[in-house]
Tab-separated table of N, CA, C and O in Angstrom:
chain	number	residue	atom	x	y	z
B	123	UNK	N	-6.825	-1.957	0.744
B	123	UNK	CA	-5.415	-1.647	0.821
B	123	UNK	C	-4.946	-1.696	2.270
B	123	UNK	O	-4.056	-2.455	2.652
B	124	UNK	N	-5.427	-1.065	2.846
B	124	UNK	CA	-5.463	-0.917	4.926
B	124	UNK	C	-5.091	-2.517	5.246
B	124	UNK	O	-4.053	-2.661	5.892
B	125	UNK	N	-5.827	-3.765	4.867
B	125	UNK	CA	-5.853	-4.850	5.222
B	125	UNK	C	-5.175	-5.490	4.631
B	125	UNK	O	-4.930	-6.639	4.998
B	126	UNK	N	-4.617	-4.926	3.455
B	126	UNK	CA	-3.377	-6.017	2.984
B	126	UNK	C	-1.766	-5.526	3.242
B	126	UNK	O	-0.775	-6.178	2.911
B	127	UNK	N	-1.771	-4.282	3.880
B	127	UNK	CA	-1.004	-3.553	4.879
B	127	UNK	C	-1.142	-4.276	6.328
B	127	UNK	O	-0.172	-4.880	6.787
B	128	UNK	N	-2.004	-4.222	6.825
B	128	UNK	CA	-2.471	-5.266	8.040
B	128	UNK	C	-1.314	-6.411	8.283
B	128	UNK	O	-0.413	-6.531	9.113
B	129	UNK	N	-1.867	-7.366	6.922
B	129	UNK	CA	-0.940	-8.919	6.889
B	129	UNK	C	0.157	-8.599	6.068
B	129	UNK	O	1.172	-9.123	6.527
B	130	UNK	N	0.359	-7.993	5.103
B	130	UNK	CA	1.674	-7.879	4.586
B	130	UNK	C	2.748	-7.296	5.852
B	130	UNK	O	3.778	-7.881	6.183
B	131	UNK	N	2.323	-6.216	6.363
B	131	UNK	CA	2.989	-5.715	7.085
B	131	UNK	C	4.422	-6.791	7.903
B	131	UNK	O	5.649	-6.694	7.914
B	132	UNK	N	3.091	-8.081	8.693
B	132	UNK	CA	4.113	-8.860	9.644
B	132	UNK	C	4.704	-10.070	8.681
B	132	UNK	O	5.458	-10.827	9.293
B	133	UNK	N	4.539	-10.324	7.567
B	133	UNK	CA	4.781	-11.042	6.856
B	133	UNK	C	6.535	-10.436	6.659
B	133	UNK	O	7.347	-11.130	7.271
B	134	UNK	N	7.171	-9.146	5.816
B	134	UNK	CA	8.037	-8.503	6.107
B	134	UNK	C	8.485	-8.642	4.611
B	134	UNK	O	9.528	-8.235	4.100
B	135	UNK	N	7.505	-9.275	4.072
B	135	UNK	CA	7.664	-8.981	2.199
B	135	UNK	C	6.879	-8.516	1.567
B	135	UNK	O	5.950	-7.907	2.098
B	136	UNK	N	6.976	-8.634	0.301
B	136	UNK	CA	5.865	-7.574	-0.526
B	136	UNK	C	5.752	-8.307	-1.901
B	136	UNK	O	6.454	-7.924	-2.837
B	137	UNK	N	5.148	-9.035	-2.002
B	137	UNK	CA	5.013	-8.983	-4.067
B	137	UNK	C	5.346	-8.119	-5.028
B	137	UNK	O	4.834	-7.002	-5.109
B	138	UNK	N	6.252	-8.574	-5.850
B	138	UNK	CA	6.144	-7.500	-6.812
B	138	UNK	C	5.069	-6.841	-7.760
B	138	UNK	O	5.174	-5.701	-8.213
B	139	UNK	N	3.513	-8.125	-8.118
B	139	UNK	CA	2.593	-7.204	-7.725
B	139	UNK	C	1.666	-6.353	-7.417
B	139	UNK	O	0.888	-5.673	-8.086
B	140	UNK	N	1.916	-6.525	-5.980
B	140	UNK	CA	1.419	-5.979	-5.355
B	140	UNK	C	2.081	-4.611	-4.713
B	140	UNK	O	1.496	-3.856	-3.936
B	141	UNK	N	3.574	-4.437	-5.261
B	141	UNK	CA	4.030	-3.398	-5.002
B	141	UNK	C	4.130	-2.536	-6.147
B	141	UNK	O	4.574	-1.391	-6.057
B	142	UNK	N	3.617	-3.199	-7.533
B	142	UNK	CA	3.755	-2.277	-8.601
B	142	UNK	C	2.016	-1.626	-8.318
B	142	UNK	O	2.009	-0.403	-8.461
B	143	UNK	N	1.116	-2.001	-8.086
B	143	UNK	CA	-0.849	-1.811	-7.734
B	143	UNK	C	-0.107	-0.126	-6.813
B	143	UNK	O	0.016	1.030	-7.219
B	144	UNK	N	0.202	-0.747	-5.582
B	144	UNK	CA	0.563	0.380	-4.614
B	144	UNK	C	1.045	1.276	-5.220
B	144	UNK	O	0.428	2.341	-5.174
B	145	UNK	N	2.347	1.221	-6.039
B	145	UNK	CA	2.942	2.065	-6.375
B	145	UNK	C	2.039	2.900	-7.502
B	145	UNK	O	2.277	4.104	-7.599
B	146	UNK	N	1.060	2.341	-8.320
B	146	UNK	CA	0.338	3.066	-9.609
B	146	UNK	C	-0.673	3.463	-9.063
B	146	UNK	O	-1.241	4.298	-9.767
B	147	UNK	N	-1.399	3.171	-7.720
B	147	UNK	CA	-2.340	3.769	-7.558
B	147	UNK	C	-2.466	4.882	-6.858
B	147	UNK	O	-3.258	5.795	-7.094
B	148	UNK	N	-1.412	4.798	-5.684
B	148	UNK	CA	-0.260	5.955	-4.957
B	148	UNK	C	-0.216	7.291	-5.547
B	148	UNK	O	-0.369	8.378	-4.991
B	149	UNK	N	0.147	6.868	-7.428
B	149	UNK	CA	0.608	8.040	-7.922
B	149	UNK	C	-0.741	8.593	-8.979
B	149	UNK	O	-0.763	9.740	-9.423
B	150	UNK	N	-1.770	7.616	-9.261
B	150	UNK	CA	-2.688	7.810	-10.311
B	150	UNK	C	-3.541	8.398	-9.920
B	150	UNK	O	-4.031	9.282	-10.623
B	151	UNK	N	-4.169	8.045	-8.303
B	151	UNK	CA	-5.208	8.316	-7.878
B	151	UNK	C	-5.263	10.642	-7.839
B	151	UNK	O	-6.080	11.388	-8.380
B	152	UNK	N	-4.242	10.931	-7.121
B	152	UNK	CA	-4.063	12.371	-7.241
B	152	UNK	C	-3.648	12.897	-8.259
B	152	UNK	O	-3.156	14.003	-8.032
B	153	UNK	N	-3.629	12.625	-9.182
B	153	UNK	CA	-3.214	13.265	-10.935
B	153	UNK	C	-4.633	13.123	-11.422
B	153	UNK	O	-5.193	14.103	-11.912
B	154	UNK	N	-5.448	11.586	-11.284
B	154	UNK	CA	-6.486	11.424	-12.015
B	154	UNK	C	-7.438	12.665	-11.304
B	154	UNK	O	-8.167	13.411	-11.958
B	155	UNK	N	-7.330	12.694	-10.382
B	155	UNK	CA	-8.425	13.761	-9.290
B	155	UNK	C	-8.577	15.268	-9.260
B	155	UNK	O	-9.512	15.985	-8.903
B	156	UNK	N	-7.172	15.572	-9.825
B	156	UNK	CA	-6.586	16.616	-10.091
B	156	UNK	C	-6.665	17.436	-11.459
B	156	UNK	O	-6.177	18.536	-11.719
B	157	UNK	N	-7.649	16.320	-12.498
B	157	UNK	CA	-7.603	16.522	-13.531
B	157	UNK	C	-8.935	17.657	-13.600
B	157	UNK	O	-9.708	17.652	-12.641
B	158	UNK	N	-9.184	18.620	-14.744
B	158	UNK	CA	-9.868	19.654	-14.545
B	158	UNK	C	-11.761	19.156	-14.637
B	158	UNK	O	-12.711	19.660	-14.038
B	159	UNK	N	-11.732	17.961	-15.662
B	159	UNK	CA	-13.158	17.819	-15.807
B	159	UNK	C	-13.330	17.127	-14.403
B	159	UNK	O	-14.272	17.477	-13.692
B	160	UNK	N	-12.485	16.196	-13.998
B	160	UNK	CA	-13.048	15.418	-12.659
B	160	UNK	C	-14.246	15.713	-11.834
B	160	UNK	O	-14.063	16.905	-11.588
B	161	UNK	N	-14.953	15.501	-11.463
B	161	UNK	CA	-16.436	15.589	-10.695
B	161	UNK	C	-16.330	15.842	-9.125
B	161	UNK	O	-16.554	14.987	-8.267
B	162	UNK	N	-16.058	16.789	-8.961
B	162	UNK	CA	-15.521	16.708	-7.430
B	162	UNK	C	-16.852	17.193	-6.791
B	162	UNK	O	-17.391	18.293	-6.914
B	163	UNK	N	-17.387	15.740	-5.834
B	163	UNK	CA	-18.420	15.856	-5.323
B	163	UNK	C	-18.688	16.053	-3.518
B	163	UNK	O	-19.658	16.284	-2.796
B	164	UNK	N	-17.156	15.798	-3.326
B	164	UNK	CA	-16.635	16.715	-1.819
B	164	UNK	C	-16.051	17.233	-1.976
B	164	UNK	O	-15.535	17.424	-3.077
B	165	UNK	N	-15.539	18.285	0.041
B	165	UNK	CA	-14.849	19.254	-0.236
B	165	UNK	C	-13.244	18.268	-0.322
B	165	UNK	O	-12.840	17.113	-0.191
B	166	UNK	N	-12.647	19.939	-0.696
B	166	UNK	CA	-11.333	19.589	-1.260
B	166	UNK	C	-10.433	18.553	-0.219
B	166	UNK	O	-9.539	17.759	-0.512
B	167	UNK	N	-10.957	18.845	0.935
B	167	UNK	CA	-9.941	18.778	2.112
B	167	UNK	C	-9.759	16.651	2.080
B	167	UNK	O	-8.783	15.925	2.272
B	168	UNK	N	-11.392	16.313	1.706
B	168	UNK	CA	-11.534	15.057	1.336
B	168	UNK	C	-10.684	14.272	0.803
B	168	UNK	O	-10.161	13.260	1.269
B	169	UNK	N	-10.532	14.886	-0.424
B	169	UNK	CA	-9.537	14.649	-1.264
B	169	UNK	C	-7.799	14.588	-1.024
B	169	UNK	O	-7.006	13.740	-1.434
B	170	UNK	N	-7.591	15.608	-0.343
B	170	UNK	CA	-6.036	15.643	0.118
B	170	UNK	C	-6.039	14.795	1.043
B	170	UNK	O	-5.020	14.132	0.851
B	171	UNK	N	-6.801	14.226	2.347
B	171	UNK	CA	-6.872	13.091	3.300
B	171	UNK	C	-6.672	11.744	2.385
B	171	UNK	O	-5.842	10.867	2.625
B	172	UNK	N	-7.613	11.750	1.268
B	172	UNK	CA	-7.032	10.218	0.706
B	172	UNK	C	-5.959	10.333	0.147
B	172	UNK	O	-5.344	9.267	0.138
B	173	UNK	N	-5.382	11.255	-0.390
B	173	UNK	CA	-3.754	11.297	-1.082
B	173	UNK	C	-3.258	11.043	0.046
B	173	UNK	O	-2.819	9.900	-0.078
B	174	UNK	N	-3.001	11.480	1.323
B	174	UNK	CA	-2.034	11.964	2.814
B	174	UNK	C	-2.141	9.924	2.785
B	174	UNK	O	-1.250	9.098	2.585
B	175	UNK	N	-3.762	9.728	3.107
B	175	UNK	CA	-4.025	7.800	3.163
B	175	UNK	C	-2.863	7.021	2.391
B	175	UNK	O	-1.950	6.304	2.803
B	176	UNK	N	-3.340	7.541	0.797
B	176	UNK	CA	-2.605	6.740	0.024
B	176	UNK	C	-0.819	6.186	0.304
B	176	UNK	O	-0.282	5.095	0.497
B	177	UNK	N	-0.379	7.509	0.201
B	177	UNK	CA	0.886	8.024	0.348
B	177	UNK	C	1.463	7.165	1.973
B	177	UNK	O	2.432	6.407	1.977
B	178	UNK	N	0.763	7.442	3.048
B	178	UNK	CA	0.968	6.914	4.509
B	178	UNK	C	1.313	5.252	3.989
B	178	UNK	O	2.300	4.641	4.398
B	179	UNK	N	0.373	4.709	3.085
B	179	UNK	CA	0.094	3.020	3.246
B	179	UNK	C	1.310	2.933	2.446
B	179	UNK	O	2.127	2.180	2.975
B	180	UNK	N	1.829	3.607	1.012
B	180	UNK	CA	2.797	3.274	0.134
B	180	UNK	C	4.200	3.306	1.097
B	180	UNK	O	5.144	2.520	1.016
B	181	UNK	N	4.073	4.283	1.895
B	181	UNK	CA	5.813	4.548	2.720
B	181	UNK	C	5.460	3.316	4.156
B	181	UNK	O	6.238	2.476	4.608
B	182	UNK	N	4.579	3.500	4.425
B	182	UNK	CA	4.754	1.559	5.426
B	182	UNK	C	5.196	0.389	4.728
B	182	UNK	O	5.980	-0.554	4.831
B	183	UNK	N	4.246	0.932	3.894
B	183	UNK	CA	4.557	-0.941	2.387
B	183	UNK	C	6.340	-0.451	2.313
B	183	UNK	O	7.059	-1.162	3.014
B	184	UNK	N	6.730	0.164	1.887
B	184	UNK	CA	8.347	0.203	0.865
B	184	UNK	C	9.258	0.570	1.570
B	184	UNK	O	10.382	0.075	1.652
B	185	UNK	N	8.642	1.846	2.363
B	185	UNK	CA	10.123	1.845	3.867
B	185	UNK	C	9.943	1.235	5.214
B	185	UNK	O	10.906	1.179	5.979
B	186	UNK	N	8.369	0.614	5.674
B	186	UNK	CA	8.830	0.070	7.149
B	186	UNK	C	8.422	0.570	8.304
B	186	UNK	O	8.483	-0.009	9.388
B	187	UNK	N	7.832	2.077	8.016
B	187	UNK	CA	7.693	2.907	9.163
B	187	UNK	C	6.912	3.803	9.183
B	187	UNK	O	6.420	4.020	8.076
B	188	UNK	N	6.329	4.886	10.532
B	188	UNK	CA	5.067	5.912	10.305
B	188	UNK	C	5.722	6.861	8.824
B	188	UNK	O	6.734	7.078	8.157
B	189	UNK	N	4.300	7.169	8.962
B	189	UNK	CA	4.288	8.353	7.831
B	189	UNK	C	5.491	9.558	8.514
B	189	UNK	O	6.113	9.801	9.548
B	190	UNK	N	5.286	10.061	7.123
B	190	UNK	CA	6.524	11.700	7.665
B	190	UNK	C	5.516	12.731	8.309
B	190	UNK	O	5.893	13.532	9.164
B	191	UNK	N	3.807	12.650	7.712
B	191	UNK	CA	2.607	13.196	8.544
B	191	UNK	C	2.879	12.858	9.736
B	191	UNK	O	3.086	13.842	10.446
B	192	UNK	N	3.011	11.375	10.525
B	192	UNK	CA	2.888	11.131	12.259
B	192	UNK	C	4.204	11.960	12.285
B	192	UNK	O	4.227	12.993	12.954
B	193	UNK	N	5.486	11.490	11.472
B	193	UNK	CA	6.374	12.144	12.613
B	193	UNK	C	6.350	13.625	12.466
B	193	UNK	O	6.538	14.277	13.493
B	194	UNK	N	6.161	14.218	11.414
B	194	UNK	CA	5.848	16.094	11.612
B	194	UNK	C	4.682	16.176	13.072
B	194	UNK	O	4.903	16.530	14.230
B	195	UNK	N	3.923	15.882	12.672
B	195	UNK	CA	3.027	15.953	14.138
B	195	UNK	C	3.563	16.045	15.748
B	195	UNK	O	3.387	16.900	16.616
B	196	UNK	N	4.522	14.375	15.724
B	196	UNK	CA	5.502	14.430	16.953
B	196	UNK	C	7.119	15.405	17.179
B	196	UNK	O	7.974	15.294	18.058
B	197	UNK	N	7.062	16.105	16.283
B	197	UNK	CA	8.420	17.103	16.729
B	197	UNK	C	7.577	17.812	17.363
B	197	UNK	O	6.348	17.824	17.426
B	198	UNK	N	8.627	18.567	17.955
B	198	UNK	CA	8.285	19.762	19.076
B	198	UNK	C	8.021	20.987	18.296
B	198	UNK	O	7.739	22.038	18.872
């Protein structure tokens, strides 16, 4: 996903898709993970870093720009 963010990025389009993948996996991956039998074989914190991942790559792909994570970080 990172690398097709990479070249999509300067390209300045998106497949539709490849923006419907982003968009279902964006939202599947933390519901499916979240589910009670799930096998959670790290800690939790693991888990919320790849949602924060997921989420970062979907808002570059569809809006263009850092995450709302970088810019909370850069306010004062």
């Amino acid at each position: 996903m990172r690398g097709y963010v990479a070249v999509q990025g300067e390209a300045g389009w998106l497949d539709r898709e490849a923006a419907e993948v982003f968009w279902y996996v964006e939202w599947f991956v933390p519901q499916w993970v979240s589910r009670p039998n799930f096998p959670r074989k790290l800690a939790p914190e693991h888990y919320e870093q790849a949602f924060d991942d997921l989420r970062d790559l979907a808002i570059l792909l569809f809006v263009g720009n850092e995450s709302h994570a970088t810019r909370q970080e850069q306010t004062p």
